[in-house]
Short mmCIF file of C-alpha atoms and ligand atoms in Angstrom, two decimals:
data_model
loop_
_atom_site.label_atom_id
_atom_site.label_comp_id
_atom_site.label_asym_id
_atom_site.label_seq_id
_atom_site.Cartn_x
_atom_site.Cartn_y
_atom_site.Cartn_z
CA MET A 204 11.88 13.76 -9.03
CA ILE A 205 11.85 15.80 -5.91
CA PRO A 206 8.80 17.35 -4.25
CA ALA A 207 8.40 21.12 -4.00
CA ALA A 208 9.76 22.47 -0.75
CA PHE A 209 7.57 22.19 2.33
CA GLU A 210 7.79 22.50 6.06
CA TYR A 211 7.83 19.20 7.96
CA VAL A 212 6.14 18.76 11.31
CA ARG A 213 6.17 15.42 13.08
CA ALA A 214 3.19 14.91 15.34
CA ASP A 215 3.83 12.78 18.40
CA SER A 216 0.19 12.60 19.49
CA VAL A 217 -3.26 12.96 18.00
CA ASP A 218 -3.60 16.27 19.86
CA ALA A 219 -0.35 17.54 18.38
CA ALA A 220 -1.53 16.57 14.90
CA LEU A 221 -4.84 18.37 15.46
CA SER A 222 -3.21 21.53 16.70
CA ALA A 223 -0.85 21.53 13.70
CA LEU A 224 -3.88 21.20 11.42
CA THR A 225 -5.58 24.08 13.21
CA GLU A 226 -2.45 26.17 13.02
CA TYR A 227 -1.67 25.62 9.35
CA GLY A 228 -5.21 25.16 8.04
CA ASP A 229 -5.54 24.50 4.32
CA GLU A 230 -1.79 24.68 3.77
CA ALA A 231 -1.23 21.43 5.62
CA LYS A 232 -1.50 17.86 4.44
CA LEU A 233 -1.30 14.82 6.68
CA LEU A 234 1.41 12.28 5.90
CA ALA A 235 0.94 8.70 7.07
CA GLY A 236 2.76 5.99 5.11
CA GLY A 237 3.19 8.44 2.26
CA HIS A 238 2.59 5.93 -0.49
CA SER A 239 -0.25 7.88 -2.05
CA LEU A 240 0.82 11.42 -1.23
CA LEU A 241 4.56 11.32 -1.92
CA PRO A 242 4.21 10.04 -5.50
CA LEU A 243 1.81 12.93 -6.19
CA MET A 244 4.19 15.40 -4.58
CA LYS A 245 7.12 14.07 -6.60
CA LEU A 246 5.13 14.66 -9.77
CA ARG A 247 4.24 18.09 -8.35
CA LEU A 248 0.57 17.26 -8.71
CA ALA A 249 0.37 18.10 -5.02
CA ALA A 250 2.45 20.79 -3.35
CA PRO A 251 1.31 21.28 0.23
CA SER A 252 3.39 23.84 2.08
CA VAL A 253 3.29 21.91 5.35
CA LEU A 254 3.37 18.16 5.91
CA VAL A 255 2.16 16.94 9.26
CA ASP A 256 3.66 13.49 9.70
CA VAL A 257 1.34 11.25 11.71
CA GLY A 258 3.28 8.13 10.75
CA ARG A 259 4.63 7.62 14.28
CA LEU A 260 1.27 7.60 16.03
CA ASP A 261 1.62 3.97 17.03
CA ASP A 262 -1.39 4.36 19.34
CA LEU A 263 -3.42 4.34 16.15
CA ARG A 264 -2.00 1.03 14.98
CA TYR A 265 -4.33 -1.74 16.16
CA ILE A 266 -6.96 -4.23 15.08
CA ASN A 267 -9.38 -4.96 17.94
CA ASP A 268 -12.56 -6.86 18.48
CA ALA A 269 -14.97 -4.26 19.83
CA GLY A 270 -18.01 -6.47 20.20
CA ASP A 271 -20.33 -5.56 17.33
CA TYR A 272 -17.53 -4.39 15.11
CA ILE A 273 -13.83 -4.64 14.48
CA SER A 274 -12.01 -1.40 15.20
CA ILE A 275 -8.93 -0.67 13.16
CA GLY A 276 -6.58 2.18 13.97
CA ALA A 277 -5.93 4.52 11.06
CA LEU A 278 -2.18 3.90 11.12
CA THR A 279 -2.55 0.15 10.71
CA ARG A 280 -0.46 -0.90 7.76
CA HIS A 281 -1.69 -2.99 4.83
CA ARG A 282 0.71 -5.73 5.88
CA ASP A 283 -0.91 -5.81 9.35
CA LEU A 284 -4.35 -6.15 7.77
CA GLU A 285 -3.15 -8.85 5.39
CA THR A 286 -1.72 -10.99 8.19
CA SER A 287 -4.29 -10.37 10.93
CA SER A 288 -5.93 -13.57 12.14
CA LEU A 289 -8.81 -11.55 13.57
CA LEU A 290 -9.55 -10.07 10.16
CA ALA A 291 -9.02 -13.41 8.44
CA SER A 292 -11.98 -14.75 10.38
CA ALA A 293 -14.12 -11.64 10.92
CA ALA A 294 -13.51 -9.66 7.71
CA PRO A 295 -11.77 -11.90 5.18
CA LEU A 296 -12.59 -9.57 2.28
CA LEU A 297 -10.60 -6.77 3.90
CA ALA A 298 -7.61 -8.98 4.77
CA HIS A 299 -7.53 -10.40 1.26
CA ALA A 300 -7.89 -7.05 -0.51
CA ALA A 301 -5.20 -5.48 1.68
CA GLY A 302 -2.87 -8.24 0.46
CA HIS A 303 -3.45 -7.04 -3.09
CA VAL A 304 -2.63 -3.37 -2.56
CA GLY A 305 0.49 -2.43 -4.53
CA ASP A 306 3.35 -4.79 -3.71
CA PRO A 307 5.01 -5.99 -0.49
CA GLN A 308 7.17 -2.87 -0.16
CA VAL A 309 4.10 -0.65 -0.48
CA ARG A 310 2.15 -2.76 2.00
CA HIS A 311 4.92 -2.42 4.56
CA ARG A 312 4.42 1.35 4.62
CA GLY A 313 0.92 2.16 3.40
CA THR A 314 -1.86 2.53 5.98
CA ILE A 315 -5.60 1.90 5.89
CA GLY A 316 -6.36 5.40 7.17
CA GLY A 317 -4.16 7.01 4.54
CA SER A 318 -5.67 4.90 1.82
CA LEU A 319 -9.26 5.72 2.81
CA ALA A 320 -8.61 9.41 3.46
CA HIS A 321 -6.75 9.89 0.18
CA ALA A 322 -10.07 9.07 -1.52
CA ASP A 323 -8.54 7.81 -4.73
CA PRO A 324 -11.22 6.06 -6.80
CA ALA A 325 -8.50 3.69 -8.08
CA SER A 326 -7.59 2.45 -4.58
CA ASP A 327 -8.75 -0.96 -3.45
CA LEU A 328 -9.63 -0.37 0.19
CA PRO A 329 -12.28 2.37 -0.21
CA ALA A 330 -14.38 -0.01 -2.32
CA VAL A 331 -13.99 -2.66 0.37
CA ALA A 332 -15.02 -0.18 3.09
CA LEU A 333 -18.11 0.70 1.04
CA ALA A 334 -19.07 -2.92 0.37
CA MET A 335 -18.71 -3.83 4.04
CA GLY A 336 -20.65 -0.81 5.30
CA ALA A 337 -17.70 0.47 7.33
CA THR A 338 -17.85 3.52 9.56
CA ILE A 339 -15.09 6.08 9.57
CA VAL A 340 -14.19 7.86 12.78
CA ALA A 341 -12.87 11.40 12.42
CA THR A 342 -11.28 13.28 15.29
CA GLY A 343 -11.27 17.06 15.29
CA PRO A 344 -10.84 19.90 17.76
CA ASN A 345 -14.36 19.23 19.09
CA GLY A 346 -14.03 15.50 19.54
CA THR A 347 -14.90 12.58 17.34
CA ARG A 348 -17.69 11.90 14.89
CA GLU A 349 -18.68 8.88 12.88
CA ILE A 350 -19.15 9.00 9.13
CA ALA A 351 -20.69 6.15 7.15
CA ALA A 352 -18.38 5.02 4.35
CA SER A 353 -21.27 5.62 1.94
CA GLU A 354 -21.26 9.33 2.94
CA PHE A 355 -17.50 9.69 3.06
CA TYR A 356 -16.54 10.17 -0.57
CA THR A 357 -17.55 13.54 -1.92
CA GLY A 358 -15.42 14.11 -5.03
CA PHE A 359 -12.16 13.26 -6.76
CA LEU A 360 -9.59 12.87 -3.95
CA GLU A 361 -12.11 14.56 -1.66
CA SER A 362 -13.75 13.24 1.45
CA ALA A 363 -16.11 14.40 4.15
CA LEU A 364 -13.15 15.03 6.47
CA ALA A 365 -12.89 18.67 7.49
CA PRO A 366 -9.45 20.30 7.04
CA ASP A 367 -8.94 20.23 10.82
CA GLU A 368 -9.92 16.58 11.24
CA LEU A 369 -7.85 13.43 11.37
CA LEU A 370 -9.21 10.03 10.37
CA THR A 371 -8.46 8.00 13.50
CA GLU A 372 -10.35 4.72 13.25
CA ILE A 373 -12.21 2.47 10.86
CA ARG A 374 -15.05 0.30 12.18
CA ILE A 375 -15.98 -2.79 10.25
CA PRO A 376 -19.30 -4.32 11.25
CA LYS A 377 -19.01 -7.94 12.29
CA LEU A 378 -21.02 -9.60 9.63
CA ASP A 379 -22.28 -13.11 9.42
CA THR A 380 -20.52 -13.52 6.08
CA GLN A 381 -22.00 -16.00 3.63
CA GLY A 382 -19.63 -15.18 0.83
CA TRP A 383 -17.22 -12.56 -0.41
CA SER A 384 -15.06 -11.83 -3.41
CA PHE A 385 -12.44 -9.36 -4.54
CA GLN A 386 -11.81 -8.97 -8.24
CA LYS A 387 -8.95 -6.79 -9.39
CA PHE A 388 -8.23 -6.45 -13.07
CA ASN A 389 -4.87 -5.00 -14.02
CA ARG A 390 -2.29 -5.61 -16.68
CA ARG A 391 0.83 -5.80 -14.55
CA ALA A 392 1.10 -7.40 -11.14
CA GLN A 393 1.55 -4.35 -8.96
CA ASP A 394 -0.58 -1.87 -10.93
CA TRP A 395 -3.66 -0.06 -9.77
CA ALA A 396 -6.86 -1.80 -10.74
CA ILE A 397 -8.16 -0.83 -14.17
CA VAL A 398 -11.44 -1.88 -12.59
CA GLY A 399 -11.96 -3.68 -9.29
CA VAL A 400 -14.97 -5.09 -7.49
CA ALA A 401 -15.39 -5.91 -3.80
CA THR A 402 -18.43 -7.95 -2.82
CA VAL A 403 -19.66 -9.22 0.49
CA ARG A 404 -22.87 -11.17 1.10
CA ALA A 405 -23.87 -11.16 4.73
CA ASN A 406 -26.82 -10.81 7.07
CA GLY A 407 -29.21 -11.23 4.14
CA SER A 408 -27.88 -8.40 2.02
CA THR A 409 -25.17 -7.88 -0.56
CA GLY A 410 -22.67 -5.01 -0.71
CA VAL A 411 -20.78 -4.32 -3.92
CA GLY A 412 -18.04 -1.66 -4.13
CA LEU A 413 -16.44 -0.53 -7.39
CA VAL A 414 -12.83 0.55 -7.93
CA ASN A 415 -11.99 3.07 -10.65
CA MET A 416 -15.48 3.48 -12.09
CA GLY A 417 -15.88 7.20 -11.49
CA SER A 418 -14.41 10.19 -9.73
CA THR A 419 -15.00 8.58 -6.33
CA PRO A 420 -15.04 5.04 -4.97
CA LEU A 421 -18.59 3.84 -5.62
CA LEU A 422 -21.24 1.46 -4.44
CA ALA A 423 -22.90 -0.48 -7.25
CA SER A 424 -26.33 0.48 -5.91
CA ALA A 425 -28.32 -0.79 -8.90
CA VAL A 426 -26.67 -4.20 -8.59
CA MET A 427 -27.32 -4.29 -4.85
CA ASP A 428 -31.00 -3.40 -5.32
CA ALA A 429 -31.41 -6.02 -8.02
CA VAL A 430 -29.90 -8.74 -5.84
CA LYS A 431 -32.16 -7.67 -3.01
CA SER A 432 -35.23 -8.10 -5.17
CA GLY A 433 -34.12 -11.57 -6.21
CA ALA A 434 -32.14 -11.11 -9.43
CA ASN A 435 -29.56 -13.74 -10.29
CA ALA A 436 -25.87 -12.88 -10.68
CA ALA A 437 -25.97 -12.39 -14.44
CA ASP A 438 -29.02 -10.12 -14.42
CA ALA A 439 -27.79 -8.06 -11.50
CA ALA A 440 -24.31 -7.71 -12.99
CA ALA A 441 -25.76 -6.30 -16.21
CA LEU A 442 -26.53 -3.16 -14.16
CA ALA A 443 -22.95 -2.73 -12.91
CA ASN A 444 -22.27 0.42 -14.93
CA GLU A 445 -25.45 2.17 -13.81
CA GLY A 446 -24.66 5.37 -11.96
CA THR A 447 -20.95 5.16 -12.81
CA GLU A 448 -18.85 7.69 -14.68
CA ALA A 449 -15.84 5.70 -15.75
CA GLN A 450 -12.99 7.73 -17.23
CA SER A 451 -10.94 6.95 -20.31
CA ASP A 452 -7.19 6.90 -19.84
CA ILE A 453 -4.04 5.23 -21.11
CA ASN A 454 -5.16 1.86 -19.72
CA ALA A 455 -8.75 1.67 -20.84
CA SER A 456 -11.60 3.54 -22.51
CA SER A 457 -14.70 4.24 -20.46
CA GLU A 458 -16.65 1.71 -22.56
CA TYR A 459 -14.10 -0.97 -21.79
CA ARG A 460 -14.27 -0.12 -18.09
CA GLU A 461 -18.05 -0.48 -18.18
CA HIS A 462 -17.68 -3.85 -19.84
CA LEU A 463 -15.14 -4.91 -17.23
CA ALA A 464 -17.40 -3.76 -14.42
CA ARG A 465 -20.23 -5.98 -15.71
CA VAL A 466 -17.95 -8.98 -16.15
CA LEU A 467 -16.17 -8.57 -12.82
CA VAL A 468 -19.37 -7.92 -10.87
CA ARG A 469 -20.83 -11.12 -12.26
CA ARG A 470 -17.72 -13.08 -11.32
CA SER A 471 -17.70 -11.44 -7.94
CA LEU A 472 -21.36 -12.22 -7.22
CA GLU A 473 -20.87 -15.79 -8.35
CA GLU A 474 -17.75 -16.23 -6.29
CA SER A 475 -19.68 -14.92 -3.29
CA GLY A 476 -22.16 -17.71 -3.79
CA LEU A 477 -25.00 -16.04 -5.67
CA SER A 478 -26.15 -18.17 -8.56
CA MET B 245 16.59 19.60 9.58
CA LYS B 246 18.88 17.22 11.40
CA ILE B 247 18.17 13.51 11.27
CA THR B 248 19.90 10.50 12.73
CA VAL B 249 19.44 6.98 11.43
CA THR B 250 21.12 3.68 12.15
CA VAL B 251 22.32 2.32 8.82
CA ASN B 252 23.81 -1.15 8.71
CA GLY B 253 24.35 -0.97 12.45
CA VAL B 254 26.14 2.37 12.43
CA GLU B 255 24.59 5.59 13.64
CA ARG B 256 24.73 8.28 10.96
CA SER B 257 23.46 11.85 11.09
CA GLY B 258 22.87 14.41 8.44
CA ASP B 259 21.30 17.71 7.69
CA VAL B 260 18.53 17.35 5.13
CA GLU B 261 15.81 19.39 3.55
CA PRO B 262 12.38 18.04 4.55
CA ARG B 263 11.79 17.11 0.92
CA THR B 264 14.97 15.00 0.63
CA LEU B 265 14.05 11.48 -0.37
CA LEU B 266 15.56 8.71 1.68
CA VAL B 267 17.29 7.19 -1.35
CA HIS B 268 19.05 10.49 -2.07
CA PHE B 269 20.13 10.81 1.54
CA LEU B 270 21.63 7.31 1.42
CA ARG B 271 23.36 7.77 -1.91
CA ASP B 272 24.38 11.42 -1.90
CA GLU B 273 24.97 12.14 1.78
CA LEU B 274 26.03 8.78 3.17
CA ASP B 275 27.73 7.58 -0.01
CA LEU B 276 25.86 4.27 0.12
CA THR B 277 25.48 3.99 -3.63
CA GLY B 278 24.60 0.30 -3.68
CA THR B 279 20.95 1.28 -3.54
CA ASN B 280 19.94 2.16 -7.09
CA ILE B 281 17.28 4.45 -8.49
CA GLY B 282 15.46 2.90 -11.41
CA CYS B 283 12.09 4.49 -11.99
CA ASP B 284 11.77 6.99 -9.17
CA THR B 285 8.00 6.31 -9.21
CA SER B 286 7.63 3.36 -6.76
CA SER B 287 7.39 0.89 -9.62
CA CYS B 288 10.71 -0.88 -10.08
CA GLY B 289 11.98 -1.73 -6.61
CA ALA B 290 15.64 -0.98 -7.48
CA CYS B 291 15.74 1.31 -4.45
CA THR B 292 14.49 -1.34 -2.00
CA ILE B 293 16.09 -1.25 1.44
CA HIS B 294 14.94 -2.48 4.83
CA VAL B 295 13.35 -0.08 7.27
CA GLU B 296 13.01 -1.70 10.69
CA GLY B 297 13.60 -5.04 9.01
CA GLN B 298 11.00 -4.77 6.26
CA SER B 299 11.45 -4.07 2.56
CA VAL B 300 10.56 -0.51 1.58
CA LYS B 301 11.07 1.55 -1.57
CA SER B 302 13.44 4.29 -0.47
CA CYS B 303 12.42 6.57 -3.36
CA THR B 304 8.97 6.81 -1.79
CA MET B 305 9.97 7.76 1.69
CA LEU B 306 11.34 11.02 3.01
CA ALA B 307 14.65 10.96 4.81
CA ALA B 308 12.78 12.83 7.55
CA GLN B 309 10.40 9.89 7.97
CA ALA B 310 13.36 7.62 8.65
CA ASP B 311 14.72 9.76 11.48
CA GLY B 312 15.49 7.52 14.45
CA LEU B 313 14.84 4.29 12.56
CA GLU B 314 16.97 1.29 11.77
CA LEU B 315 17.89 0.85 8.10
CA THR B 316 19.70 -1.86 6.21
CA THR B 317 21.02 -1.37 2.68
CA ILE B 318 22.67 -3.87 0.37
CA GLU B 319 26.04 -2.82 1.81
CA GLY B 320 24.93 -4.13 5.19
CA LEU B 321 24.17 -7.71 4.17
CA ALA B 322 27.60 -9.24 3.74
CA ASN B 323 29.79 -10.00 6.70
CA GLY B 324 33.14 -8.64 5.53
CA ASP B 325 34.12 -10.79 2.57
CA ILE B 326 31.51 -13.40 3.34
CA LEU B 327 28.44 -12.81 1.23
CA HIS B 328 24.98 -13.04 2.73
CA PRO B 329 23.43 -16.38 1.73
CA MET B 330 20.99 -14.57 -0.57
CA GLN B 331 23.83 -12.77 -2.32
CA ARG B 332 25.72 -16.02 -2.72
CA CYS B 333 22.65 -17.80 -4.08
CA PHE B 334 22.22 -15.04 -6.66
CA GLN B 335 25.85 -15.50 -7.62
CA GLU B 336 25.67 -19.29 -7.79
CA ASN B 337 22.40 -19.35 -9.73
CA HIS B 338 23.30 -16.59 -12.13
CA GLY B 339 20.49 -14.48 -10.69
CA LEU B 340 21.71 -11.32 -12.37
CA GLN B 341 22.67 -10.05 -15.77
CA CYS B 342 23.49 -6.33 -15.83
CA GLY B 343 23.02 -6.24 -12.06
CA TYR B 344 21.08 -3.00 -11.89
CA CYS B 345 17.99 -4.45 -10.26
CA THR B 346 20.02 -6.81 -8.09
CA PRO B 347 20.49 -4.82 -4.87
CA GLY B 348 16.75 -4.19 -4.73
CA MET B 349 15.94 -7.78 -5.68
CA VAL B 350 18.21 -9.14 -2.97
CA MET B 351 16.79 -6.83 -0.31
CA ALA B 352 13.21 -7.67 -1.34
CA ALA B 353 14.05 -11.38 -1.38
CA VAL B 354 15.59 -11.31 2.11
CA SER B 355 12.47 -9.59 3.44
CA LEU B 356 10.30 -12.11 1.60
CA LEU B 357 12.03 -15.08 3.24
CA ASP B 358 11.79 -13.41 6.63
CA GLU B 359 8.03 -13.36 6.22
CA ASN B 360 7.70 -16.68 4.45
CA PRO B 361 10.72 -18.95 5.01
CA ASN B 362 9.31 -21.74 2.89
CA PRO B 363 7.81 -20.16 -0.23
CA SER B 364 6.55 -21.94 -3.32
CA GLU B 365 7.75 -20.74 -6.70
CA THR B 366 4.48 -18.84 -7.06
CA ASP B 367 4.98 -17.21 -3.66
CA VAL B 368 8.39 -15.99 -4.80
CA ARG B 369 7.09 -14.65 -8.10
CA ILE B 370 4.23 -12.84 -6.37
CA GLY B 371 6.43 -11.77 -3.48
CA LEU B 372 8.81 -10.05 -5.89
CA GLU B 373 6.06 -8.31 -7.85
CA GLY B 374 7.38 -4.96 -6.68
CA ASN B 375 10.73 -5.48 -8.38
CA LEU B 376 11.38 -5.24 -12.09
CA CYS B 377 14.36 -6.67 -13.93
CA ARG B 378 14.80 -4.99 -17.29
CA CYS B 379 17.18 -7.72 -18.39
CA THR B 380 14.11 -9.90 -17.69
CA GLY B 381 16.19 -12.54 -15.95
CA TYR B 382 13.32 -13.49 -13.68
CA HIS B 383 13.77 -17.22 -14.07
CA ASN B 384 17.17 -17.28 -12.39
CA ILE B 385 16.17 -14.68 -9.84
CA VAL B 386 13.35 -16.94 -8.68
CA LYS B 387 15.72 -19.91 -8.78
CA SER B 388 18.20 -18.02 -6.59
CA VAL B 389 15.59 -17.17 -3.98
CA LEU B 390 14.26 -20.73 -3.89
CA ALA B 391 17.81 -22.05 -3.55
CA CYS B 392 18.42 -19.73 -0.62
CA ALA B 393 15.17 -20.80 1.05
CA ALA B 394 15.98 -24.50 0.56
CA GLU B 395 19.49 -23.98 1.92
CA SER B 396 18.39 -22.21 5.08
CA ASN B 397 15.58 -24.72 5.65
CA GLY B 398 18.09 -27.53 5.27
CA ALA B 399 20.42 -25.83 7.72
CA SER B 400 17.73 -25.36 10.32
CA LYS B 401 16.58 -28.98 10.24
S1 FES C 627 13.47 3.75 -7.91
FE1 FES C 627 12.20 3.38 -6.22
S2 FES C 627 10.82 1.95 -7.01
FE2 FES C 627 11.99 2.43 -8.77
S1 FES C 628 19.90 -7.88 -14.11
FE1 FES C 628 19.67 -6.21 -15.41
S2 FES C 628 17.94 -5.23 -14.62
FE2 FES C 628 17.92 -7.09 -13.60
#
């Protein structure tokens, strides 16, 4: 399978990427590792007429301690996240989940920025970003702005990024983590999650992100509220499908996904130390 | 567009369409047909090569993205007639049946041992999750990789 023809522009700086986006507007798509976009283009489910390749922006490949938060450059690869000792101590949920994205070959190429910006509800990292209360930094022609992960996902494969903006950094608050868990249910090792759950308990509150339970990555808000008001894991998990719109597909019916969400949220809460 | 890559230590150039996949460039333009195409959907790993020393599925990368980079394909592992230790371990442990998945398995396995020189059996099984063998000869594939790891650990001690 070969993608439809397109024009290829390699950006050698953030500014060059931004001016290409301004020049080509809606026609352009950003290419980072390409492990979400290229499969769609090969199936001709996406056919952008211009690809702006930001994959060489090595300036955006870093994991730094910025005091209150960990700053992660958008071009940081899953493999970098998986093996980062800083993340292992400051954001173990993220390091662990990154190690479960696709397979080693995919993790060598795929990037956190690409994964978050692609806004696929079946991806693992958006749910982690939601659970951890991450902030997404977008850079556009007028400078940068910060977007809370909880405001970032607006529709199926749609985010709050404007067409002329580039996701440049992800900020993960440094939490005093009491417990965390990542549950990914799939039938074959490297598959997308049929349902996934990312949980982190820290600083007196609990964040729970859901994978593949609707048209966008979701927060399990009902579960989070219940835990806040003192519910135990089983009672809180019973609310896991509230506010979700799970789809039926070849892997699972929506009812089965709802069942999985309840089971996995319970396991996830328990593994994070909630009784 | 014109691209130049270093494949197996040799600089090679070509004229490609932006949409040319790296695996097609290797096979059709450079005649390096050791890299197979199995699924063409990033599932099977038959097309695994090394890009800057790391395993990558060459069906899910544009040739344009590889411009200026260092690539290794299965053809680049052996030293003349002397097989790479991983290739030899596959041979000695009967790590292949039809052989279709083998170039990708070997490339993934070499990258795996680079990252984890002393893997457990589980590490090998999980580390090769991106590679499918339709002859389902996984047992001997895992055995081959473990044999290669044991051999190089022995040698380095
Ligand atoms: S051909 Fe590339 S992964 Fe199957
Ligand atoms: S040996 Fe036949 S596909 Fe693996």
